Coordinates of C-alpha atoms in Angstrom, one line a residue:
X162 CA -182.2 165.3 120.8
X163 CA -182.4 167.1 117.4
X164 CA -184.4 164.9 114.6
X165 CA -182.5 166.2 112.0
X166 CA -179.3 164.9 113.5
X167 CA -180.8 161.3 113.8
X168 CA -182.4 161.6 110.2
X169 CA -179.0 162.5 108.8
X170 CA -177.3 159.8 110.8
X171 CA -180.0 157.4 109.7
X172 CA -179.6 158.4 105.8
X173 CA -175.6 157.8 105.9
X174 CA -176.2 154.5 107.7
X175 CA -178.4 153.3 104.8
X176 CA -176.0 154.7 102.3
X177 CA -173.2 152.4 103.7
X178 CA -175.5 149.2 102.7
X179 CA -176.0 150.6 99.0
X180 CA -174.7 149.0 96.0
X181 CA -172.8 151.7 94.8
X182 CA -169.1 151.6 96.1
X183 CA -168.6 155.2 96.0
X184 CA -171.7 155.9 98.1
X185 CA -170.4 153.7 100.7
X186 CA -166.9 155.2 100.7
X187 CA -168.3 158.8 100.9
X188 CA -170.9 157.9 103.5
X189 CA -168.5 156.1 105.4
X190 CA -166.1 159.1 105.7
X191 CA -168.9 161.4 106.9
X192 CA -170.1 159.1 109.6
X193 CA -166.3 158.5 111.0
X194 CA -165.7 162.3 110.4
X195 CA -169.0 164.0 111.5
X196 CA -170.7 161.3 114.0
X197 CA -168.8 158.5 115.5
X198 CA -166.2 160.9 117.7
X199 CA -169.1 162.9 119.0
X200 CA -170.8 161.4 122.4
X201 CA -174.3 162.5 120.7
X202 CA -174.0 159.3 118.4
X203 CA -174.7 157.2 121.0
X204 CA -178.3 158.1 121.9
X205 CA -179.0 159.0 118.3
X206 CA -177.9 155.4 117.2
X207 CA -180.1 154.0 120.0
X208 CA -183.1 155.8 118.3
X209 CA -182.7 154.7 115.2
X210 CA -182.5 151.1 116.6
X211 CA -185.9 151.9 118.6
X212 CA -187.7 153.5 115.5
X213 CA -186.5 152.9 112.3
X214 CA -188.5 150.6 110.0
X215 CA -185.6 149.5 108.1
X216 CA -184.2 146.0 109.6
X217 CA -180.8 146.4 107.8
X218 CA -180.4 150.0 109.4
X219 CA -181.4 148.9 112.8
X220 CA -178.8 146.1 112.5
X221 CA -176.0 148.2 111.5
X222 CA -177.0 150.8 114.1
X223 CA -176.8 148.4 117.1
X224 CA -173.3 147.1 115.5
X225 CA -171.9 150.5 115.6
X226 CA -173.6 151.4 118.7
X227 CA -171.7 148.6 120.2
X228 CA -168.4 150.0 118.9
X229 CA -168.8 153.4 120.0
X230 CA -169.8 152.4 123.4
X231 CA -166.6 150.4 124.0
X232 CA -163.9 152.3 121.9
X233 CA -161.6 153.9 124.2
X234 CA -162.4 152.6 127.8
X235 CA -166.0 153.9 127.5
X236 CA -165.1 157.2 126.7
X237 CA -168.2 158.6 124.4
X238 CA -170.3 156.6 126.9
X239 CA -168.9 158.2 129.9
X240 CA -169.2 161.7 128.5
X241 CA -172.6 161.7 128.3
X242 CA -175.0 163.2 130.9
X243 CA -175.6 160.5 133.8
X244 CA -179.4 160.9 133.3
X245 CA -179.2 160.1 129.4
X246 CA -176.9 157.0 130.1
X247 CA -180.0 155.9 133.0
X248 CA -182.5 156.6 130.1
X249 CA -180.6 154.4 127.4
X250 CA -180.1 151.7 130.0
X251 CA -184.0 151.5 130.8
X252 CA -185.2 151.8 127.0
X253 CA -182.8 149.3 125.8
X254 CA -184.1 146.4 127.8
X255 CA -187.7 147.4 126.5
X256 CA -186.5 147.5 122.9
X257 CA -184.7 144.4 122.5
X258 CA -187.9 142.6 123.8
X259 CA -189.9 144.1 121.3
X260 CA -187.5 143.6 118.4
X261 CA -188.8 140.9 116.1
X262 CA -185.8 140.1 113.9
X263 CA -183.2 137.9 115.3
X264 CA -180.3 139.3 114.0
X265 CA -180.8 142.5 115.3
X266 CA -181.7 141.3 118.5
X267 CA -178.5 139.6 118.8
X268 CA -176.7 142.7 117.9
X269 CA -178.5 144.8 120.6
X270 CA -177.7 142.1 123.1
X271 CA -174.0 142.8 122.2
X272 CA -174.8 146.5 122.9
X273 CA -176.4 145.6 126.2
X274 CA -173.1 143.8 127.0
X275 CA -171.0 146.6 126.3
X276 CA -173.0 148.8 128.2
X277 CA -172.9 146.3 131.3
X278 CA -168.9 146.0 130.9
X279 CA -168.7 149.7 132.3
X280 CA -172.0 150.0 134.2
X281 CA -171.8 146.5 136.0
X282 CA -168.2 147.1 137.2
X283 CA -169.0 150.3 138.4
X284 CA -172.0 148.7 140.1
X285 CA -174.3 151.1 138.3
X286 CA -176.9 148.9 136.7
X287 CA -178.8 147.4 139.3
X288 CA -182.0 146.8 137.1
X289 CA -180.2 144.3 134.7
X290 CA -180.0 141.2 136.7
X291 CA -183.9 141.2 137.7
X292 CA -184.6 142.0 133.9
X293 CA -182.6 138.7 133.0
X294 CA -184.2 136.7 135.7
X295 CA -187.9 138.1 134.6
X296 CA -187.1 137.5 130.7
X297 CA -185.7 134.3 130.8
X298 CA -188.6 133.1 133.3
X299 CA -191.2 134.8 130.8
X300 CA -194.2 132.5 129.8
X301 CA -193.5 133.9 126.4
X302 CA -190.6 131.9 124.5
X303 CA -189.5 134.9 122.5
X304 CA -188.9 136.7 125.7
X305 CA -186.9 133.7 127.1
X306 CA -185.0 133.6 123.7
X307 CA -184.2 137.4 124.5
X308 CA -183.1 137.0 128.1
X309 CA -180.9 134.1 127.5
X310 CA -179.1 135.6 124.9
X311 CA -178.7 139.1 126.6
X312 CA -177.4 136.7 129.7
X313 CA -174.8 135.0 127.6
X314 CA -173.6 138.1 126.1
X315 CA -173.1 139.9 129.4
X316 CA -171.5 136.8 130.6
X317 CA -168.8 137.2 127.8
X318 CA -168.2 140.5 128.4
X319 CA -168.1 140.9 132.2
X320 CA -168.6 137.6 133.8
X321 CA -166.5 138.9 136.9
X322 CA -169.4 140.7 137.9
X323 CA -172.0 138.2 137.2
X324 CA -169.9 135.4 138.7
X325 CA -170.6 137.2 142.3
X326 CA -173.9 135.8 141.6
X327 CA -173.5 132.6 140.8
X328 CA -176.2 131.5 143.6
X329 CA -178.7 132.8 140.8
X330 CA -177.3 132.2 137.8
X331 CA -176.8 128.2 138.2
X332 CA -180.9 128.0 138.7
X333 CA -181.6 130.2 135.8
X334 CA -179.3 128.3 133.4
X335 CA -180.7 125.0 134.8
X336 CA -184.1 126.0 134.1
X337 CA -183.1 127.4 130.7
X338 CA -181.5 124.0 129.7
X339 CA -184.9 122.4 129.9
X340 CA -186.7 125.2 128.2
X341 CA -190.2 123.0 127.1
X342 CA -190.3 125.3 123.6
X343 CA -187.2 126.5 122.3
X344 CA -184.1 124.9 121.1
X345 CA -182.5 128.6 120.7
X346 CA -183.0 128.8 124.6
X347 CA -181.7 125.8 125.3
X348 CA -178.3 126.0 123.2
X349 CA -177.7 129.5 124.6
X350 CA -178.1 128.1 128.0
X351 CA -175.2 125.8 127.0
X352 CA -172.7 128.6 125.3
X353 CA -173.3 130.5 128.6
X354 CA -172.4 127.6 130.8
X355 CA -169.2 127.3 128.5
X356 CA -168.4 131.0 129.4
X357 CA -168.9 130.6 132.9
X358 CA -166.9 127.2 133.0
X359 CA -163.8 129.0 132.3
X360 CA -164.2 131.4 135.4
X361 CA -164.8 128.3 137.9
X362 CA -161.3 127.7 139.9
X363 CA -160.3 124.4 141.4
X364 CA -161.3 125.9 145.0
X365 CA -164.9 126.9 144.2
X366 CA -166.1 123.5 145.6
X367 CA -170.0 124.8 145.5
X368 CA -169.8 126.2 142.0
X369 CA -167.9 122.8 140.4
X370 CA -170.5 120.6 141.9
X371 CA -173.2 122.5 140.7
X372 CA -171.7 122.9 137.1
X373 CA -171.3 118.6 137.4
X374 CA -175.0 118.6 138.1
X375 CA -175.7 120.1 134.9
X376 CA -173.7 118.0 132.2
X377 CA -176.5 115.4 131.6
X378 CA -178.6 118.5 130.8
X379 CA -175.8 120.0 128.3
X380 CA -175.4 116.5 126.9
X381 CA -179.1 116.2 126.4
X382 CA -179.4 119.4 124.6
X383 CA -176.6 118.5 122.2
X384 CA -178.3 115.2 121.5
X385 CA -181.7 117.2 120.8
X386 CA -179.4 119.2 118.4
X387 CA -178.4 116.4 116.8
X388 CA -181.5 114.3 116.3
X389 CA -182.8 117.8 114.6
X390 CA -179.7 117.7 112.3
X391 CA -179.2 121.4 113.5
X392 CA -175.9 121.5 112.5
X393 CA -175.2 125.3 113.8
X394 CA -176.9 124.5 117.5
X395 CA -174.7 121.1 117.7
X396 CA -171.5 122.9 116.9
X397 CA -172.2 125.5 119.3
X398 CA -172.6 122.6 121.8
X399 CA -169.4 120.7 120.7
X400 CA -167.6 123.8 120.8
X401 CA -168.6 124.3 124.8
X402 CA -167.8 120.4 125.3
X403 CA -164.2 120.9 123.8
X404 CA -163.8 123.9 126.1
X405 CA -164.7 122.0 129.2
X406 CA -162.1 119.2 128.0
X407 CA -159.0 121.5 128.1
X408 CA -159.8 123.0 131.6
X409 CA -157.8 121.9 134.4
X410 CA -161.0 122.3 136.8
X411 CA -162.8 118.8 137.0
X412 CA -166.1 119.9 135.7
X413 CA -166.3 116.8 133.7
X414 CA -164.5 114.6 136.0
X415 CA -167.5 112.4 137.0
X416 CA -169.0 112.2 133.5
X417 CA -166.5 111.0 131.0
X418 CA -168.0 107.4 130.5
X419 CA -171.4 109.2 129.8
X420 CA -169.5 111.8 127.3
X421 CA -167.6 109.0 125.9
X422 CA -170.8 107.0 125.0
X423 CA -172.5 110.4 124.1
X424 CA -170.1 110.8 121.1
X425 CA -169.9 107.1 120.3
X426 CA -173.7 107.0 119.9
X427 CA -173.9 110.4 117.8
X428 CA -171.1 109.3 115.8
X429 CA -172.3 106.0 115.1
X430 CA -175.7 107.1 114.1
X431 CA -175.8 107.1 110.1
X432 CA -179.5 108.9 110.3
X433 CA -177.5 111.9 111.6
X434 CA -175.7 114.3 109.4
X435 CA -172.0 113.4 108.7
X436 CA -171.0 117.0 109.7
X437 CA -172.6 116.5 113.1
X438 CA -171.2 112.8 113.6
X439 CA -167.8 114.0 112.6
X440 CA -168.2 116.7 115.2
X441 CA -168.9 113.8 117.8
X442 CA -166.0 111.8 116.8
X443 CA -163.5 114.9 117.0
X444 CA -165.2 115.5 120.4
X445 CA -164.1 111.7 121.5
X446 CA -160.7 112.4 119.9
X447 CA -160.3 115.3 122.5
X448 CA -161.8 113.2 125.2
X449 CA -159.2 110.3 124.7
X450 CA -156.2 112.9 124.6
X451 CA -156.9 115.0 127.5
X452 CA -159.0 112.8 129.7
X453 CA -156.4 109.9 129.0
X454 CA -156.1 109.1 132.7
X455 CA -159.9 108.8 133.6
X456 CA -160.0 106.5 130.4
X457 CA -157.1 104.4 131.3
X458 CA -158.5 104.3 135.0
X459 CA -162.0 103.3 133.9
X460 CA -160.8 100.6 131.4
X461 CA -163.0 102.5 128.5
X462 CA -160.6 101.5 125.5
X463 CA -162.2 97.9 124.7
X464 CA -165.6 99.3 124.3
X465 CA -164.6 102.5 122.6
X466 CA -162.7 100.1 120.0
X467 CA -165.9 97.8 119.8
X468 CA -167.8 101.1 118.9
X469 CA -165.6 102.6 116.3
X470 CA -164.5 99.6 114.4
X471 CA -168.2 99.2 112.6
X472 CA -167.9 103.3 112.0
X473 CA -164.5 102.4 110.1
X474 CA -166.4 99.9 108.0
X475 CA -168.5 102.5 106.3
X476 CA -167.1 103.9 102.8
X477 CA -164.1 106.6 102.2
X478 CA -164.9 109.5 100.4
X479 CA -162.7 109.7 97.0
X480 CA -160.7 112.8 97.9
X481 CA -158.2 111.8 100.4
X482 CA -158.0 115.1 102.2
X483 CA -161.8 115.0 103.1
X484 CA -163.1 113.9 106.7
X485 CA -165.6 111.3 107.4
X486 CA -167.1 109.4 110.2
X487 CA -164.7 106.2 109.3
X488 CA -161.5 108.3 109.0
X489 CA -162.2 109.9 112.2
X490 CA -163.0 106.8 113.8
X491 CA -159.5 105.7 112.7
X492 CA -157.9 108.9 114.1
X493 CA -159.7 108.0 117.4
X494 CA -158.3 104.8 117.5
X495 CA -154.8 106.0 116.6
X496 CA -155.1 108.1 119.6
X497 CA -156.0 105.5 121.8
X498 CA -152.9 103.6 120.7
X499 CA -150.7 106.7 121.2
X500 CA -152.0 108.0 124.6
X501 CA -152.8 104.4 126.6
X502 CA -150.7 101.6 127.7
X503 CA -150.4 99.0 124.6
X504 CA -151.8 96.5 127.1
X505 CA -155.2 98.1 127.3
X506 CA -155.3 98.6 123.6
X507 CA -153.6 95.8 121.3
X508 CA -155.3 93.0 123.0
X509 CA -158.7 93.9 122.5
X510 CA -158.0 95.6 118.9
X511 CA -156.4 92.2 118.2
X512 CA -159.3 90.0 119.0
X513 CA -161.6 92.3 117.0
X514 CA -159.4 92.5 114.1
X515 CA -159.1 88.7 113.8
X516 CA -163.0 88.5 114.0
X517 CA -163.9 91.1 111.4
X518 CA -161.3 89.6 109.1
X519 CA -163.4 86.5 109.2
X520 CA -166.8 88.7 107.9
X521 CA -168.1 88.6 104.7
X522 CA -168.5 92.2 104.3
X523 CA -165.5 93.7 103.0
X524 CA -166.4 97.1 104.7
X525 CA -165.7 95.1 108.0
X526 CA -162.4 93.5 106.5
X527 CA -161.2 96.7 105.6
X528 CA -162.1 98.4 109.2
X529 CA -160.0 95.5 110.6
X530 CA -156.7 96.4 108.2
X531 CA -157.1 100.1 108.7
X532 CA -157.5 99.8 112.6
X533 CA -154.4 97.4 112.8
X534 CA -152.5 99.5 111.1
X535 CA -153.1 102.9 112.8
X536 CA -152.2 101.2 116.1
X537 CA -149.0 100.1 114.8
X538 CA -147.0 103.3 116.1
X539 CA -148.4 103.6 119.6
X540 CA -148.1 99.8 120.2
X541 CA -145.1 98.8 118.0
X542 CA -142.7 97.9 120.8
X543 CA -145.7 95.7 122.2
X544 CA -146.5 94.5 118.9
X545 CA -142.9 93.5 117.9
X546 CA -142.6 90.0 119.8
X547 CA -145.7 89.0 118.4
X548 CA -145.3 89.8 114.9
X549 CA -144.9 86.5 113.6
X550 CA -148.4 85.5 114.5
X551 CA -149.6 88.9 113.1
X552 CA -148.5 88.4 109.5
X553 CA -151.3 85.8 108.5
X554 CA -153.5 89.2 109.3
X555 CA -151.6 91.4 106.5
X556 CA -151.5 88.3 104.1
X557 CA -155.0 87.6 104.2
X558 CA -155.4 91.3 103.6
X559 CA -153.3 91.1 100.5
X560 CA -155.0 88.1 99.1
X561 CA -158.5 89.5 99.5
X562 CA -160.7 89.4 96.8
X563 CA -162.0 93.0 97.3
X564 CA -160.0 96.1 96.3
X565 CA -161.0 97.9 99.0
X566 CA -159.4 95.8 101.6
X567 CA -156.1 94.9 99.6
X568 CA -155.8 98.9 99.3
X569 CA -156.5 99.1 103.6
X570 CA -153.9 96.1 103.8
X571 CA -151.2 98.0 101.9
X572 CA -151.9 101.2 104.0
X573 CA -151.7 98.9 107.2
X574 CA -148.4 97.4 105.7
X575 CA -146.7 100.8 105.0
X576 CA -147.3 101.4 108.8
X577 CA -145.8 98.4 109.8
X578 CA -142.7 98.8 107.5
X579 CA -142.4 102.3 109.2
X580 CA -142.2 101.1 112.6
X581 CA -141.4 97.8 112.4
X582 CA -138.8 97.8 110.1
X583 CA -136.5 95.1 110.8
X584 CA -139.5 92.3 111.3
X585 CA -140.4 93.5 107.7
X586 CA -136.6 92.8 106.2
X587 CA -136.8 89.4 107.7
X588 CA -139.9 88.6 105.8
X589 CA -139.0 90.4 102.5
X590 CA -138.9 86.9 100.4
X591 CA -142.6 86.7 101.0
X592 CA -143.4 90.1 101.1
X593 CA -141.9 91.7 97.9
X594 CA -143.9 88.9 95.7
X595 CA -147.0 90.1 97.2
X596 CA -146.8 93.5 96.8
X597 CA -145.4 92.9 93.0
X598 CA -148.6 90.8 92.6
X599 CA -150.5 93.9 94.2
X600 CA -148.9 96.5 92.0
X601 CA -149.6 94.4 88.7
X602 CA -153.4 93.8 89.7
X603 CA -155.4 95.8 87.5

């Protein structure tokens, strides 16, 4: 290929990351006009990825190459001679293994997935699966990282072709989940499984069974990310769990108790970052909403409540719009009260609230008041006949000597007023003086 063509393309790519806006505009215009409509830009961009000493230019070349291959249903790619396409397919697998910069590796993997989207569907890249098997089982961690990310990228773009190889995919992903050295490999395997899950149908009994067997491994990888306070890896993992929760295929059916306990354990761990704890509690909320039948059948409301109320005892941030573990704990309590029968939720909650109101810790008393308040909406008709016996709880909250408990009692009372209006009216002679006293309390 003409070295001058490649050099001019390299120069223009470098100019698109220059600090001068005018230079960027001119270079972009030249690229679009003189290069990106020409099939020759594909081998030229690949050559830059493989040989440029400038990692920023290699990264940009990879991004642009993926676009050129994908545009117009692969029109430019297919316009290349078959021999040239075969050469690029061979060399790009060698290039990505030798690339040292993570961002460039990931962008190059996206190039491979773009090529695979055309060539695998045409059954014209027989070497790709053996490459994936070899790289993901390499004794070198960096090679396994490359192989796992290429696998994940290809699965995202052309899962139909790879799903036919599920007998090879499951053992490969199972092996990657327990990689002895690299968290990147393990979490990429989790992400790949999240993609695969979306294409498993209810009638794919063997695949469902294989996937269910990997759920403990998935939870273990996310727990490792949480323990290491690796927010990005944990987020990827919880995103996968939320995907599994909304799918109709019963991939999580046998693991709901484990998933609930997993979320509660991380959510309660004050040694973990608040961001990861919030991810876990959000995941619990999704579990309650999307797997309510399973939670009801397994009578999980009581142990969930027992774990959530201590989290609710933690201090809240001053900003009312800011999420926190304590606020998300109460959101999960609300979800339980909303989706489950009140008979499963309010009796154990009442027992907990009564005990917590006797605690010398104001945080626990605050948690009692807040938990009572957020369950009123979902359990209002169940609560209504018992409200006379419940007023002493609110009275205790109003007269508490700690302001955080009084505030929680006011919030709980507002919930009662909204959903049990008649009961509040009947007691106005007692309630109004208490409220006025609180309003005048400095």
